[in-house]
Structures are given as structure tokens and as C-alpha cells.
Short mmCIF file of C-alpha atoms in Angstrom, two decimals:
data_model
loop_
_atom_site.label_atom_id
_atom_site.label_comp_id
_atom_site.label_asym_id
_atom_site.label_seq_id
_atom_site.Cartn_x
_atom_site.Cartn_y
_atom_site.Cartn_z
CA UNK A 256 -29.11 7.63 15.01
CA UNK A 257 -25.79 7.64 16.80
CA UNK A 258 -22.66 7.52 14.71
CA UNK A 259 -19.29 5.99 15.49
CA UNK A 260 -17.98 7.29 18.80
CA UNK A 261 -14.42 7.28 20.06
CA UNK A 262 -12.90 8.03 23.43
CA UNK A 263 -11.02 9.82 24.64
CA UNK A 264 -11.12 12.61 22.04
CA UNK A 265 -7.71 13.82 23.16
CA UNK A 266 -4.95 11.92 24.92
CA UNK A 267 -1.62 13.33 26.02
CA UNK A 268 0.87 10.85 27.40
CA UNK A 269 4.54 10.60 28.18
CA UNK A 270 6.90 8.54 26.13
CA UNK A 271 7.03 4.95 27.35
CA UNK A 272 3.47 4.85 28.70
CA UNK A 273 0.80 2.52 27.37
CA UNK A 274 -2.44 3.95 25.95
CA UNK A 275 -5.79 2.39 25.12
CA UNK A 276 -8.12 3.99 22.60
CA UNK A 277 -11.74 2.98 22.44
CA UNK A 278 -14.16 2.76 19.52
CA UNK A 279 -17.90 2.23 19.71
CA UNK A 280 -19.24 1.40 16.23
CA UNK A 281 -22.66 2.12 14.81
CA UNK A 282 -25.16 -0.38 16.19
CA UNK A 283 -25.50 -3.36 13.87
CA UNK A 284 -22.24 -2.75 12.01
CA UNK A 285 -20.26 -5.97 11.98
CA UNK A 286 -17.06 -4.63 10.44
CA UNK A 287 -14.81 -2.28 12.35
CA UNK A 288 -11.63 -0.59 11.09
CA UNK A 289 -8.77 1.34 12.66
CA UNK A 290 -6.82 4.02 10.79
CA UNK A 291 -4.10 6.47 11.73
CA UNK A 292 -3.99 9.92 10.20
CA UNK A 293 -0.94 12.14 10.41
CA UNK A 294 -1.27 15.89 9.88
CA UNK A 295 -1.61 16.71 6.21
CA UNK A 296 -2.05 13.08 5.20
CA UNK A 297 -4.89 10.76 4.39
CA UNK A 298 -5.91 8.01 6.81
CA UNK A 299 -3.58 5.03 6.87
CA UNK A 300 -5.16 1.61 7.39
CA UNK A 301 -4.08 -0.29 10.50
CA UNK A 302 -6.41 -3.26 11.03
CA UNK A 303 -9.99 -4.46 10.76
CA UNK A 304 -12.43 -6.87 12.37
CA UNK A 305 -15.44 -8.83 11.26
CA UNK A 306 -17.44 -9.41 14.41
CA UNK A 307 -14.76 -10.37 16.95
CA UNK A 308 -12.33 -11.83 14.40
CA UNK A 309 -9.36 -9.72 13.40
CA UNK A 310 -9.26 -10.23 9.63
CA UNK A 311 -6.32 -8.10 8.59
CA UNK A 312 -3.63 -6.55 10.79
CA UNK A 313 -1.12 -5.93 8.06
CA UNK A 314 -1.19 -2.17 8.64
CA UNK A 315 -0.12 -2.28 12.29
CA UNK A 316 3.31 -0.60 12.32
CA UNK A 317 4.99 -2.93 14.82
CA UNK A 318 4.28 -5.24 17.72
CA UNK A 319 3.68 -2.36 20.13
CA UNK A 320 0.31 -1.92 18.44
CA UNK A 321 -2.54 -4.34 19.06
CA UNK A 322 -6.30 -4.30 18.79
CA UNK A 323 -9.14 -6.39 20.09
CA UNK A 324 -12.89 -6.62 19.77
CA UNK A 325 -13.78 -9.42 22.18
CA UNK A 326 -17.57 -9.29 21.91
CA UNK A 327 -17.86 -8.12 18.33
CA UNK A 328 -18.90 -4.60 19.26
CA UNK A 329 -16.60 -2.15 21.07
CA UNK A 330 -12.96 -2.26 20.06
CA UNK A 331 -9.78 -1.14 21.80
CA UNK A 332 -6.55 -0.15 20.08
CA UNK A 333 -3.62 -0.42 22.48
CA UNK A 334 -0.21 1.13 21.97
CA UNK A 335 2.46 -0.07 24.37
CA UNK A 336 5.59 1.89 25.29
CA UNK A 337 4.49 4.89 23.28
CA UNK A 338 7.02 6.86 21.25
CA UNK A 339 6.82 10.42 19.93
CA UNK A 340 6.38 9.13 16.37
CA UNK A 341 3.08 7.53 17.50
CA UNK A 342 1.53 11.00 17.79
CA UNK A 343 -1.34 11.21 15.31
CA UNK A 344 -5.12 11.15 14.97
CA UNK A 345 -6.43 7.62 15.40
CA UNK A 346 -9.71 7.04 13.61
CA UNK A 347 -12.17 4.21 13.81
CA UNK A 348 -14.74 3.34 11.16
CA UNK A 349 -17.51 0.77 10.94
CA UNK A 350 -19.61 -0.74 8.19
CA UNK A 351 -22.30 -3.24 7.50
CA UNK A 352 -21.19 -6.43 5.80
CA UNK A 353 -23.80 -7.05 3.16
CA UNK A 354 -23.18 -10.34 1.39
CA UNK A 355 -22.29 -9.83 -2.23
CA UNK A 356 -21.73 -6.10 -1.87
CA UNK A 357 -18.85 -4.72 -3.90
CA UNK A 358 -18.15 -2.23 -1.16
CA UNK A 359 -19.74 -1.55 2.21
CA UNK A 360 -19.55 2.14 3.09
CA UNK A 361 -17.28 2.88 6.03
CA UNK A 362 -18.53 5.51 8.47
CA UNK A 363 -15.77 7.27 10.35
CA UNK A 364 -15.69 8.46 13.93
CA UNK A 365 -14.33 11.83 15.12
CA UNK A 366 -10.99 10.31 16.10
CA UNK A 367 -8.69 10.38 19.13
CA UNK A 368 -5.87 12.89 18.93
CA UNK A 369 -2.85 11.24 20.58
CA UNK A 370 0.12 13.34 21.60
CA UNK A 371 3.20 11.63 22.99
CA UNK A 372 5.55 13.98 24.82
CA UNK B 165 2.14 -1.30 -1.28
CA UNK B 166 -0.55 0.58 -3.17
CA UNK B 167 -0.18 4.34 -3.40
CA UNK B 168 -2.64 6.96 -4.55
CA UNK B 169 -1.35 10.28 -5.87
CA UNK B 170 -3.73 13.21 -5.74
CA UNK B 171 -3.41 16.51 -7.50
CA UNK B 172 -3.45 19.31 -6.99
CA UNK B 173 -2.39 19.35 -3.33
CA UNK B 174 -4.38 22.52 -2.74
CA UNK B 175 -6.67 24.83 -4.64
CA UNK B 176 -7.55 28.45 -3.95
CA UNK B 177 -10.61 29.42 -5.95
CA UNK B 178 -13.36 32.00 -6.07
CA UNK B 179 -16.89 31.12 -5.07
CA UNK B 180 -18.85 30.03 -8.12
CA UNK B 181 -15.89 28.53 -9.95
CA UNK B 182 -15.76 24.91 -11.07
CA UNK B 183 -13.19 22.59 -9.50
CA UNK B 184 -11.36 19.60 -10.94
CA UNK B 185 -9.07 17.22 -9.11
CA UNK B 186 -7.69 13.80 -9.89
CA UNK B 187 -6.17 10.71 -8.40
CA UNK B 188 -3.79 8.21 -9.97
CA UNK B 189 -2.47 4.85 -8.88
CA UNK B 190 0.37 2.60 -9.93
CA UNK B 191 -1.93 -0.40 -9.60
CA UNK B 192 -5.47 -1.21 -10.66
CA UNK B 193 -8.39 -0.48 -8.37
CA UNK B 194 -11.77 -2.18 -8.76
CA UNK B 195 -13.56 0.45 -6.71
CA UNK B 196 -12.83 4.16 -6.44
CA UNK B 197 -14.13 6.26 -3.58
CA UNK B 198 -14.17 10.00 -2.98
CA UNK B 199 -14.37 11.28 0.60
CA UNK B 200 -14.57 14.77 2.05
CA UNK B 201 -13.15 15.75 5.43
CA UNK B 202 -14.03 18.94 7.28
CA UNK B 203 -12.06 20.31 10.23
CA UNK B 204 -12.52 18.25 13.39
CA UNK B 205 -14.51 15.57 11.61
CA UNK B 206 -13.89 12.16 10.09
CA UNK B 207 -14.03 11.60 6.32
CA UNK B 208 -17.50 11.30 4.79
CA UNK B 209 -18.17 9.33 1.61
CA UNK B 210 -19.27 11.47 -1.34
CA UNK B 211 -19.26 9.12 -4.31
CA UNK B 212 -18.43 5.46 -4.92
CA UNK B 213 -17.48 4.16 -8.38
CA UNK B 214 -17.51 0.46 -9.27
CA UNK B 215 -16.92 0.14 -13.00
CA UNK B 216 -14.29 1.40 -15.45
CA UNK B 217 -15.65 4.37 -17.38
CA UNK B 218 -18.46 4.97 -14.89
CA UNK B 219 -19.58 8.56 -14.42
CA UNK B 220 -21.57 9.25 -11.26
CA UNK B 221 -23.06 12.46 -9.89
CA UNK B 222 -24.08 13.56 -6.44
CA UNK B 223 -25.61 17.03 -6.69
CA UNK B 224 -22.93 19.39 -7.95
CA UNK B 225 -20.28 16.69 -7.67
CA UNK B 226 -19.38 14.39 -10.55
CA UNK B 227 -16.79 11.64 -10.40
CA UNK B 228 -15.42 9.34 -13.07
CA UNK B 229 -13.73 5.93 -12.86
CA UNK B 230 -10.89 6.01 -15.40
CA UNK B 231 -10.85 3.53 -18.26
CA UNK B 232 -7.44 2.19 -17.26
CA UNK B 233 -8.75 1.60 -13.70
CA UNK B 234 -5.69 3.43 -12.47
CA UNK B 235 -7.22 6.87 -12.14
CA UNK B 236 -10.31 8.77 -11.10
CA UNK B 237 -11.51 12.36 -11.34
CA UNK B 238 -13.76 14.53 -9.21
CA UNK B 239 -15.41 17.72 -10.43
CA UNK B 240 -17.38 20.23 -8.38
CA UNK B 241 -19.48 22.73 -10.29
CA UNK B 242 -20.35 26.24 -9.10
CA UNK B 243 -18.45 25.97 -5.81
CA UNK B 244 -20.00 27.38 -2.64
CA UNK B 245 -18.39 28.15 0.75
CA UNK B 246 -19.48 24.86 2.31
CA UNK B 247 -17.41 22.95 -0.27
CA UNK B 248 -14.31 23.92 1.71
CA UNK B 249 -12.47 20.90 3.07
CA UNK B 250 -10.04 18.16 2.15
CA UNK B 251 -11.05 15.76 -0.60
CA UNK B 252 -9.56 12.27 -0.53
CA UNK B 253 -9.64 9.54 -3.10
CA UNK B 254 -9.52 6.01 -1.73
CA UNK B 255 -9.81 2.42 -2.78
CA UNK B 256 -10.05 -0.96 -1.08
CA UNK B 257 -6.71 -2.65 -0.54
CA UNK B 258 -7.96 -5.68 -2.41
CA UNK B 259 -7.04 -8.21 0.24
CA UNK B 260 -10.58 -9.05 1.36
CA UNK B 261 -9.47 -11.81 3.67
CA UNK B 262 -13.07 -12.26 4.74
CA UNK B 263 -15.16 -13.47 1.83
CA UNK B 264 -18.48 -12.43 3.27
CA UNK B 265 -18.75 -9.13 1.42
CA UNK B 266 -17.16 -5.83 0.56
CA UNK B 267 -15.27 -5.31 3.79
CA UNK B 268 -11.70 -4.18 3.28
CA UNK B 269 -9.20 -1.69 4.57
CA UNK B 270 -8.91 1.41 2.42
CA UNK B 271 -5.87 3.07 0.88
CA UNK B 272 -6.22 6.88 0.84
CA UNK B 273 -4.49 9.58 -1.15
CA UNK B 274 -2.93 12.57 0.60
CA UNK B 275 -5.88 14.78 -0.21
CA UNK B 276 -6.66 17.97 -2.11
CA UNK B 277 -7.26 21.00 0.12
CA UNK B 278 -10.00 23.19 -1.30
CA UNK B 279 -10.10 26.79 -0.13
CA UNK B 280 -12.78 29.14 -1.41
CA UNK B 281 -12.41 32.88 -1.37
CA UNK B 282 -15.71 34.77 -1.24
#
């Protein structure tokens, strides 16, 4: 079946512009996560949703970053007034949410490579 | 916040050799995860560990959940070319705001780069 998809795969923008990154989770996965991965580093947690509810946004670096998942499926990560330090790979993951599970495996998408000039 | 320290940072080995890498944390984790990332792809889960002292295998891979719950180890036996990639340890942040199940953001280490020379 189809995995997590993200679009665009590559985004080049100028400093100060807003960008919107899209994530389409695996069908039936109720939890959706956003991570940022700098070169040579592991993914860094940003935020996650259960259905349409944003459960944890503690990893968002500042108020220029926001995310939404209005219908509990597709999610958009928006970065306003982009800065060069925002350049990174932005990855989305999704998981089931099995009641009582110690851990629900997160399946990662291919990412969006954002470059801010 | 929680930090995971992985070592070594990189490994250059010959095909057929065994590989060992580890991950340590300053705080306790209740679940340890090992992921592998190949170029151009997202991380893929290899092994999940849920209990201190647990030893779990997945083919040629074996991982252990340390007794102190502050470390974990991954071994790969008889390495082959397709083992090349970056191996990350990870663990749930422990916040679990939503009580419905095991959904939680993950903390990742910086990774161990495995390079295999034929």
C-alpha cells in the first residue's frame, strides 16, 4: 500500500517568504508527526497530532512555525518569514494509535528538502 | 531536554565483519528504538525494545535494552553491502499528552554512519 507522502520534495525560497509543506499520512493512521532533520543529525521532533487535535507542539522552534490537520488526515506545516537557519529536511511520520500499545511504530515519509536563500 | 549520545559516529568495516554500536542517555527511557536511514529515504524501524534487559533479534541484527534503562546496544553480524546507512537510536519523549496509546514524539541520537568496504 501507499506510504507517507510529502510534497513538495524540494523547495527553494528566498528569505522572508512563507512556505507550506504538506504531508499525506498512511490511510487509517490517526497520529501524525512532524520532524526536522539537519544534515548529519537525527530527526528533531517538532509537533504531533491525534486526528485533528494538536497534542504536543513543544518542539516548534518559535512562533513562525505552525501546523494544522483540520480534517484529521492531511497536515500542513507552515513556516512564516523564512530564515536561512530554517534550511533542513522536514519529515512527516504517521502511526496507528492502538489503545494500550506501549509504542505505535512511526512510518516516515521521504521528506521535503527546504533551502532558504 | 532528553539527549541520546551514539557511538561511534562512523564505522568503516570490511564486508563480513560484525558491527557493534551503542546509545546512552542521561535520563531513563521506557522504550528503545533502533532505526536505519538510507540515502534519500526516511528512517525505517529495525527493532523496538520495551523492557530493561530485553534482547531482541531481527535477522542478523540484535539489540539490547540496558539494565539501567539509560543505554541500548545494536549488533550486526556478518555485515553485507546493503547494511550501509545511518543507524539511529530513539526513544519516546515520555510526554504522552494523549492517553489513548503509545503515540509520542521521538528523541533521536545523531546516528552511526556505517560504511562497508568490499
